Amino acid sequence: VTYLYFDIPDAEQIVSRRYPTFSHLGADGSGVDVVIGNHVESIRQYTFSDYVNLKSLTFEAGSVCTEIDEGAFTDYNKEYGELSSLSGELRLPSSIKKIGAGAFAETSITSLVIPEGVEEIGAMAFQHCGKLARVEYNAVNAATPYYGNGSCFDYSGCNVGGFDLVIGSKVEVIGNGLFNMGYDEKMGPEWGVGGLKSLTLPTPCNLRTIGKDTFSGNSLLTGKIDIPSSVETIGDGAFSGCRLITDVVVPSTVTSVG
């Protein structure tokens, strides 16, 4: 199998943690291109999680998918530190509201686009995506359950010298710990150092709040950071541990700094 068109509106009844639906899909080939049809409302937990050799993932135009559940595309049977085969650009459709915990952890995606309508991003959702080089973040106000070292992007970009982060102009809140790098080179050479290497904050924009520990621990982030004049609140430790930043310009509009 080299191609899978998945168009089941709600697959809750066919998905099992113990027996993942597509276990070993494409395991003996060069990878499977997966297309999510425009009738799919949700992708349940662990659907593509067991020895699945995915090559690419795209969503059909007009997608109505609102939720990608926990571990949906994470292969939990790999060796420690090994990335799964899912690669290339991951462009989530505008219909997505929730990205579950570990949904795309340890995949080989190289770029990621998160749409405006996302309301929740789970812990470790994109953890250790080692080849991730660029993230476009457009979620207006997404809740980000923050569990310390289980933050969403820990280790991501560790195989390519970090990733570039571009914040969309309609983003109002960047949630607590969202781009926190809980680890650095002290954690062991087998993982390398990942996290942000550049941060683009647009001007003008709607950004009001930078949450607690949002960018902390990003030891690759360099240069000058200009906080947009729309920002009112900067949370505790928002840029702590970013030791290569040379300047941070904080506008007079900021009324609270943690």
mmCIF file of C-alpha atoms in Angstrom:
data_model
loop_
_atom_site.group_PDB
_atom_site.id
_atom_site.type_symbol
_atom_site.label_atom_id
_atom_site.label_comp_id
_atom_site.label_asym_id
_atom_site.label_seq_id
_atom_site.Cartn_x
_atom_site.Cartn_y
_atom_site.Cartn_z
ATOM 1 C CA VAL A 1 0.000 0.000 0.000
ATOM 2 C CA THR A 2 1.398 3.394 -1.010
ATOM 3 C CA TYR A 3 -1.757 5.526 -0.839
ATOM 4 C CA LEU A 4 -4.637 5.769 1.647
ATOM 5 C CA TYR A 5 -7.746 7.914 1.269
ATOM 6 C CA PHE A 6 -9.411 8.120 4.702
ATOM 7 C CA ASP A 7 -12.954 9.542 4.695
ATOM 8 C CA ILE A 8 -14.861 8.032 7.635
ATOM 9 C CA PRO A 9 -16.856 10.884 9.269
ATOM 10 C CA ASP A 10 -16.354 9.691 12.874
ATOM 11 C CA ALA A 11 -14.164 6.628 13.356
ATOM 12 C CA GLU A 12 -14.595 6.291 17.121
ATOM 13 C CA GLN A 13 -16.051 2.798 16.859
ATOM 14 C CA ILE A 14 -13.184 1.343 14.799
ATOM 15 C CA VAL A 15 -10.202 2.781 16.675
ATOM 16 C CA SER A 16 -8.599 0.949 19.582
ATOM 17 C CA ARG A 17 -5.538 1.781 21.674
ATOM 18 C CA ARG A 18 -4.751 -1.895 21.994
ATOM 19 C CA TYR A 19 -5.275 -2.633 18.298
ATOM 20 C CA PRO A 20 -4.640 0.566 16.293
ATOM 21 C CA THR A 21 -6.652 0.613 13.072
ATOM 22 C CA PHE A 22 -3.746 0.934 10.659
ATOM 23 C CA SER A 23 -1.092 -1.051 12.494
ATOM 24 C CA HIS A 24 1.907 -1.835 10.224
ATOM 25 C CA LEU A 25 0.441 0.136 7.319
ATOM 26 C CA GLY A 26 3.159 0.468 4.679
ATOM 27 C CA ALA A 27 5.742 -1.165 6.918
ATOM 28 C CA ASP A 28 7.286 -3.120 4.044
ATOM 29 C CA GLY A 29 7.295 -0.317 1.488
ATOM 30 C CA SER A 30 8.636 3.172 0.873
ATOM 31 C CA GLY A 31 5.857 4.889 2.785
ATOM 32 C CA VAL A 32 2.189 5.757 2.448
ATOM 33 C CA ASP A 33 0.692 9.053 1.311
ATOM 34 C CA VAL A 34 -2.403 9.685 3.430
ATOM 35 C CA VAL A 35 -5.216 12.017 2.373
ATOM 36 C CA ILE A 36 -7.903 12.893 4.928
ATOM 37 C CA GLY A 37 -11.240 13.272 3.134
ATOM 38 C CA ASN A 38 -13.611 16.195 3.595
ATOM 39 C CA HIS A 39 -16.196 14.146 5.496
ATOM 40 C CA VAL A 40 -13.867 13.293 8.380
ATOM 41 C CA GLU A 41 -14.952 15.100 11.540
ATOM 42 C CA SER A 42 -12.222 13.820 13.855
ATOM 43 C CA ILE A 43 -9.138 11.619 13.840
ATOM 44 C CA ARG A 44 -9.296 9.474 16.938
ATOM 45 C CA GLN A 45 -6.428 8.703 19.267
ATOM 46 C CA TYR A 46 -3.710 6.330 18.049
ATOM 47 C CA THR A 47 -5.338 5.831 14.630
ATOM 48 C CA PHE A 48 -1.967 5.861 12.831
ATOM 49 C CA SER A 49 0.269 5.065 15.791
ATOM 50 C CA ASP A 50 1.523 1.491 15.550
ATOM 51 C CA TYR A 51 4.472 0.726 13.214
ATOM 52 C CA VAL A 52 2.872 2.902 10.537
ATOM 53 C CA ASN A 53 5.172 4.040 7.722
ATOM 54 C CA LEU A 54 3.575 7.312 6.614
ATOM 55 C CA LYS A 55 5.248 9.495 3.995
ATOM 56 C CA SER A 56 2.930 12.491 3.799
ATOM 57 C CA LEU A 57 -0.328 13.773 5.254
ATOM 58 C CA THR A 58 -2.715 16.147 3.502
ATOM 59 C CA PHE A 59 -6.280 17.261 4.138
ATOM 60 C CA GLU A 60 -8.740 17.460 1.285
ATOM 61 C CA ALA A 61 -10.066 20.905 0.348
ATOM 62 C CA GLY A 62 -13.189 21.749 2.311
ATOM 63 C CA SER A 63 -12.104 19.692 5.334
ATOM 64 C CA VAL A 64 -14.540 19.648 8.278
ATOM 65 C CA CYS A 65 -12.142 17.880 10.646
ATOM 66 C CA THR A 66 -12.202 19.648 14.016
ATOM 67 C CA GLU A 67 -10.081 17.363 16.203
ATOM 68 C CA ILE A 68 -6.855 15.379 15.941
ATOM 69 C CA ASP A 69 -6.788 13.298 19.087
ATOM 70 C CA GLU A 70 -4.002 12.136 21.384
ATOM 71 C CA GLY A 71 -1.141 10.287 19.687
ATOM 72 C CA ALA A 72 -3.010 10.085 16.376
ATOM 73 C CA PHE A 73 0.163 10.135 14.238
ATOM 74 C CA THR A 74 2.839 9.188 16.775
ATOM 75 C CA ASP A 75 4.469 5.764 16.463
ATOM 76 C CA TYR A 76 5.062 4.663 20.041
ATOM 77 C CA ASN A 77 6.914 1.524 18.947
ATOM 78 C CA LYS A 78 10.063 3.230 17.654
ATOM 79 C CA GLU A 79 13.430 3.159 19.350
ATOM 80 C CA TYR A 80 14.137 5.933 21.850
ATOM 81 C CA GLY A 81 14.972 9.128 19.960
ATOM 82 C CA GLU A 82 14.034 7.721 16.542
ATOM 83 C CA LEU A 83 11.767 9.822 14.314
ATOM 84 C CA SER A 84 8.818 8.398 12.410
ATOM 85 C CA SER A 85 8.624 8.655 8.622
ATOM 86 C CA LEU A 86 5.868 11.282 8.315
ATOM 87 C CA SER A 87 7.684 14.176 6.625
ATOM 88 C CA GLY A 88 7.377 17.379 4.610
ATOM 89 C CA GLU A 89 4.989 20.244 5.228
ATOM 90 C CA LEU A 90 2.092 19.723 7.630
ATOM 91 C CA ARG A 91 -0.616 22.297 6.883
ATOM 92 C CA LEU A 92 -3.576 21.796 9.191
ATOM 93 C CA PRO A 93 -6.979 22.802 7.798
ATOM 94 C CA SER A 94 -8.841 25.878 9.016
ATOM 95 C CA SER A 95 -11.528 23.644 10.544
ATOM 96 C CA ILE A 96 -9.214 22.234 13.247
ATOM 97 C CA LYS A 97 -10.136 23.250 16.813
ATOM 98 C CA LYS A 98 -8.162 20.782 18.936
ATOM 99 C CA ILE A 99 -4.742 19.132 18.587
ATOM 100 C CA GLY A 100 -4.359 16.395 21.182
ATOM 101 C CA ALA A 101 -1.405 15.539 23.405
ATOM 102 C CA GLY A 102 1.432 13.975 21.432
ATOM 103 C CA ALA A 103 -0.596 14.051 18.222
ATOM 104 C CA PHE A 104 2.459 14.539 15.969
ATOM 105 C CA ALA A 105 5.305 13.924 18.416
ATOM 106 C CA GLU A 106 8.571 12.508 17.023
ATOM 107 C CA THR A 107 7.550 12.816 13.375
ATOM 108 C CA SER A 108 9.894 14.033 10.609
ATOM 109 C CA ILE A 109 7.799 16.996 9.484
ATOM 110 C CA THR A 110 9.892 19.913 8.206
ATOM 111 C CA SER A 111 7.361 22.753 8.356
ATOM 112 C CA LEU A 112 4.094 23.333 10.176
ATOM 113 C CA VAL A 113 1.161 25.711 9.700
ATOM 114 C CA ILE A 114 -1.288 26.046 12.618
ATOM 115 C CA PRO A 115 -4.534 27.804 11.593
ATOM 116 C CA GLU A 116 -6.367 30.644 13.319
ATOM 117 C CA GLY A 117 -9.256 28.568 14.651
ATOM 118 C CA VAL A 118 -7.262 26.187 16.877
ATOM 119 C CA GLU A 119 -8.583 26.468 20.445
ATOM 120 C CA GLU A 120 -6.479 23.860 22.271
ATOM 121 C CA ILE A 121 -3.012 22.343 21.799
ATOM 122 C CA GLY A 122 -2.136 19.417 24.053
ATOM 123 C CA ALA A 123 1.132 18.761 25.848
ATOM 124 C CA MET A 124 3.904 17.303 23.663
ATOM 125 C CA ALA A 125 1.762 17.738 20.531
ATOM 126 C CA PHE A 126 4.868 18.405 18.393
ATOM 127 C CA GLN A 127 7.575 17.263 20.794
ATOM 128 C CA HIS A 128 10.879 16.117 19.264
ATOM 129 C CA CYS A 129 9.973 16.803 15.649
ATOM 130 C CA GLY A 130 13.699 16.833 15.015
ATOM 131 C CA LYS A 131 13.627 18.015 11.383
ATOM 132 C CA LEU A 132 11.172 20.846 11.970
ATOM 133 C CA ALA A 133 12.640 24.020 10.443
ATOM 134 C CA ARG A 134 9.695 26.432 10.295
ATOM 135 C CA VAL A 135 6.448 27.036 12.219
ATOM 136 C CA GLU A 136 3.711 29.459 11.202
ATOM 137 C CA TYR A 137 1.517 29.965 14.243
ATOM 138 C CA ASN A 138 -1.863 31.612 13.626
ATOM 139 C CA ALA A 139 -4.093 30.378 16.482
ATOM 140 C CA VAL A 140 -5.867 33.454 17.845
ATOM 141 C CA ASN A 141 -6.254 32.295 21.448
ATOM 142 C CA ALA A 142 -5.424 28.629 21.977
ATOM 143 C CA ALA A 143 -5.373 27.018 25.414
ATOM 144 C CA THR A 144 -2.052 25.280 26.017
ATOM 145 C CA PRO A 145 -2.047 22.892 28.990
ATOM 146 C CA TYR A 146 1.529 23.327 30.198
ATOM 147 C CA TYR A 147 3.219 20.431 31.985
ATOM 148 C CA GLY A 148 6.750 21.712 32.442
ATOM 149 C CA ASN A 149 9.016 19.486 30.378
ATOM 150 C CA GLY A 150 6.006 18.201 28.503
ATOM 151 C CA SER A 151 5.545 21.410 26.572
ATOM 152 C CA CYS A 152 4.408 21.289 22.957
ATOM 153 C CA PHE A 153 7.700 21.736 21.059
ATOM 154 C CA ASP A 154 10.420 20.282 23.323
ATOM 155 C CA TYR A 155 13.446 19.223 21.244
ATOM 156 C CA SER A 156 11.792 20.151 17.945
ATOM 157 C CA GLY A 157 14.323 21.224 15.327
ATOM 158 C CA CYS A 158 17.127 19.432 17.145
ATOM 159 C CA ASN A 159 18.419 17.786 13.935
ATOM 160 C CA VAL A 160 18.458 21.008 11.884
ATOM 161 C CA GLY A 161 19.784 23.625 14.305
ATOM 162 C CA GLY A 162 16.415 24.860 15.520
ATOM 163 C CA PHE A 163 13.328 26.263 13.814
ATOM 164 C CA ASP A 164 12.085 29.657 12.661
ATOM 165 C CA LEU A 165 8.835 30.793 14.289
ATOM 166 C CA VAL A 166 6.493 33.254 12.591
ATOM 167 C CA ILE A 167 3.563 34.567 14.644
ATOM 168 C CA GLY A 168 0.457 35.529 12.641
ATOM 169 C CA SER A 169 -0.953 39.043 12.820
ATOM 170 C CA LYS A 170 -4.324 37.898 14.241
ATOM 171 C CA VAL A 171 -2.843 36.021 17.219
ATOM 172 C CA GLU A 172 -4.008 37.583 20.496
ATOM 173 C CA VAL A 173 -2.515 35.217 23.094
ATOM 174 C CA ILE A 174 0.563 32.984 22.984
ATOM 175 C CA GLY A 175 -0.199 30.520 25.746
ATOM 176 C CA ASN A 176 1.813 29.433 28.775
ATOM 177 C CA GLY A 177 4.860 27.337 27.916
ATOM 178 C CA LEU A 178 3.790 26.865 24.299
ATOM 179 C CA PHE A 179 7.282 27.246 22.817
ATOM 180 C CA ASN A 180 9.174 26.454 25.994
ATOM 181 C CA MET A 181 12.259 24.324 25.469
ATOM 182 C CA GLY A 182 12.390 22.241 28.628
ATOM 183 C CA TYR A 183 15.696 20.657 27.656
ATOM 184 C CA ASP A 184 19.054 21.724 26.288
ATOM 185 C CA GLU A 185 22.430 20.171 25.505
ATOM 186 C CA LYS A 186 22.864 19.080 29.131
ATOM 187 C CA MET A 187 20.169 16.445 28.617
ATOM 188 C CA GLY A 188 22.323 14.302 26.361
ATOM 189 C CA PRO A 189 23.864 14.387 22.887
ATOM 190 C CA GLU A 190 21.502 11.798 21.434
ATOM 191 C CA TRP A 191 18.779 14.453 21.334
ATOM 192 C CA GLY A 192 20.806 17.531 20.368
ATOM 193 C CA VAL A 193 19.590 21.070 20.934
ATOM 194 C CA GLY A 194 16.341 22.256 19.417
ATOM 195 C CA GLY A 195 13.848 25.063 19.821
ATOM 196 C CA LEU A 196 13.540 28.499 18.291
ATOM 197 C CA LYS A 197 16.439 29.991 16.373
ATOM 198 C CA SER A 198 14.437 33.031 15.234
ATOM 199 C CA LEU A 199 11.194 34.713 16.228
ATOM 200 C CA THR A 200 9.128 36.991 13.984
ATOM 201 C CA LEU A 201 6.476 39.111 15.698
ATOM 202 C CA PRO A 202 4.474 41.101 13.146
ATOM 203 C CA THR A 203 3.756 44.819 13.340
ATOM 204 C CA PRO A 204 0.995 45.784 13.480
ATOM 205 C CA CYS A 205 -0.734 42.834 15.096
ATOM 206 C CA ASN A 206 -3.386 41.863 17.653
ATOM 207 C CA LEU A 207 -1.041 40.222 20.169
ATOM 208 C CA ARG A 208 -2.000 41.188 23.744
ATOM 209 C CA THR A 209 -0.512 38.473 25.963
ATOM 210 C CA ILE A 210 2.738 36.504 25.997
ATOM 211 C CA GLY A 211 2.195 33.807 28.595
ATOM 212 C CA LYS A 212 4.271 32.331 31.390
ATOM 213 C CA ASP A 213 7.440 30.547 30.187
ATOM 214 C CA THR A 214 6.208 30.917 26.603
ATOM 215 C CA PHE A 215 9.698 31.110 25.043
ATOM 216 C CA SER A 216 11.851 30.075 27.987
ATOM 217 C CA GLY A 217 14.859 27.822 27.544
ATOM 218 C CA ASN A 218 15.389 28.546 23.854
ATOM 219 C CA SER A 219 19.167 28.593 23.908
ATOM 220 C CA LEU A 220 19.404 28.978 20.109
ATOM 221 C CA LEU A 221 17.242 32.105 19.884
ATOM 222 C CA THR A 222 19.441 35.050 18.942
ATOM 223 C CA GLY A 223 19.372 38.755 18.183
ATOM 224 C CA LYS A 224 16.928 41.500 19.093
ATOM 225 C CA ILE A 225 13.300 40.974 20.109
ATOM 226 C CA ASP A 226 10.893 43.848 19.457
ATOM 227 C CA ILE A 227 7.706 43.343 21.451
ATOM 228 C CA PRO A 228 4.747 44.724 19.432
ATOM 229 C CA SER A 229 2.997 47.818 20.777
ATOM 230 C CA SER A 230 -0.258 45.860 21.096
ATOM 231 C CA VAL A 231 1.154 43.713 23.935
ATOM 232 C CA GLU A 232 -0.139 44.425 27.459
ATOM 233 C CA THR A 233 1.057 41.403 29.469
ATOM 234 C CA ILE A 234 4.301 39.420 29.528
ATOM 235 C CA GLY A 235 4.182 36.404 31.850
ATOM 236 C CA ASP A 236 6.720 35.077 34.347
ATOM 237 C CA GLY A 237 9.874 33.743 32.713
ATOM 238 C CA ALA A 238 8.595 34.391 29.202
ATOM 239 C CA PHE A 239 12.144 34.676 27.815
ATOM 240 C CA SER A 240 14.144 33.122 30.648
ATOM 241 C CA GLY A 241 17.140 31.055 29.585
ATOM 242 C CA CYS A 242 17.290 32.629 26.103
ATOM 243 C CA ARG A 243 20.929 33.461 26.649
ATOM 244 C CA LEU A 244 21.766 34.517 23.082
ATOM 245 C CA ILE A 245 19.162 37.278 22.837
ATOM 246 C CA THR A 246 21.002 40.612 22.683
ATOM 247 C CA ASP A 247 18.125 43.067 23.226
ATOM 248 C CA VAL A 248 14.453 43.045 24.172
ATOM 249 C CA VAL A 249 12.439 46.186 23.415
ATOM 250 C CA VAL A 250 9.371 46.457 25.646
ATOM 251 C CA PRO A 251 6.783 49.079 24.597
ATOM 252 C CA SER A 252 4.992 51.447 26.961
ATOM 253 C CA THR A 253 1.726 49.584 26.336
ATOM 254 C CA VAL A 254 2.914 46.710 28.557
ATOM 255 C CA THR A 255 1.268 47.071 31.964
ATOM 256 C CA SER A 256 2.256 43.746 33.523
ATOM 257 C CA VAL A 257 5.591 41.914 33.451
ATOM 258 C CA GLY A 258 6.005 38.690 35.429
#
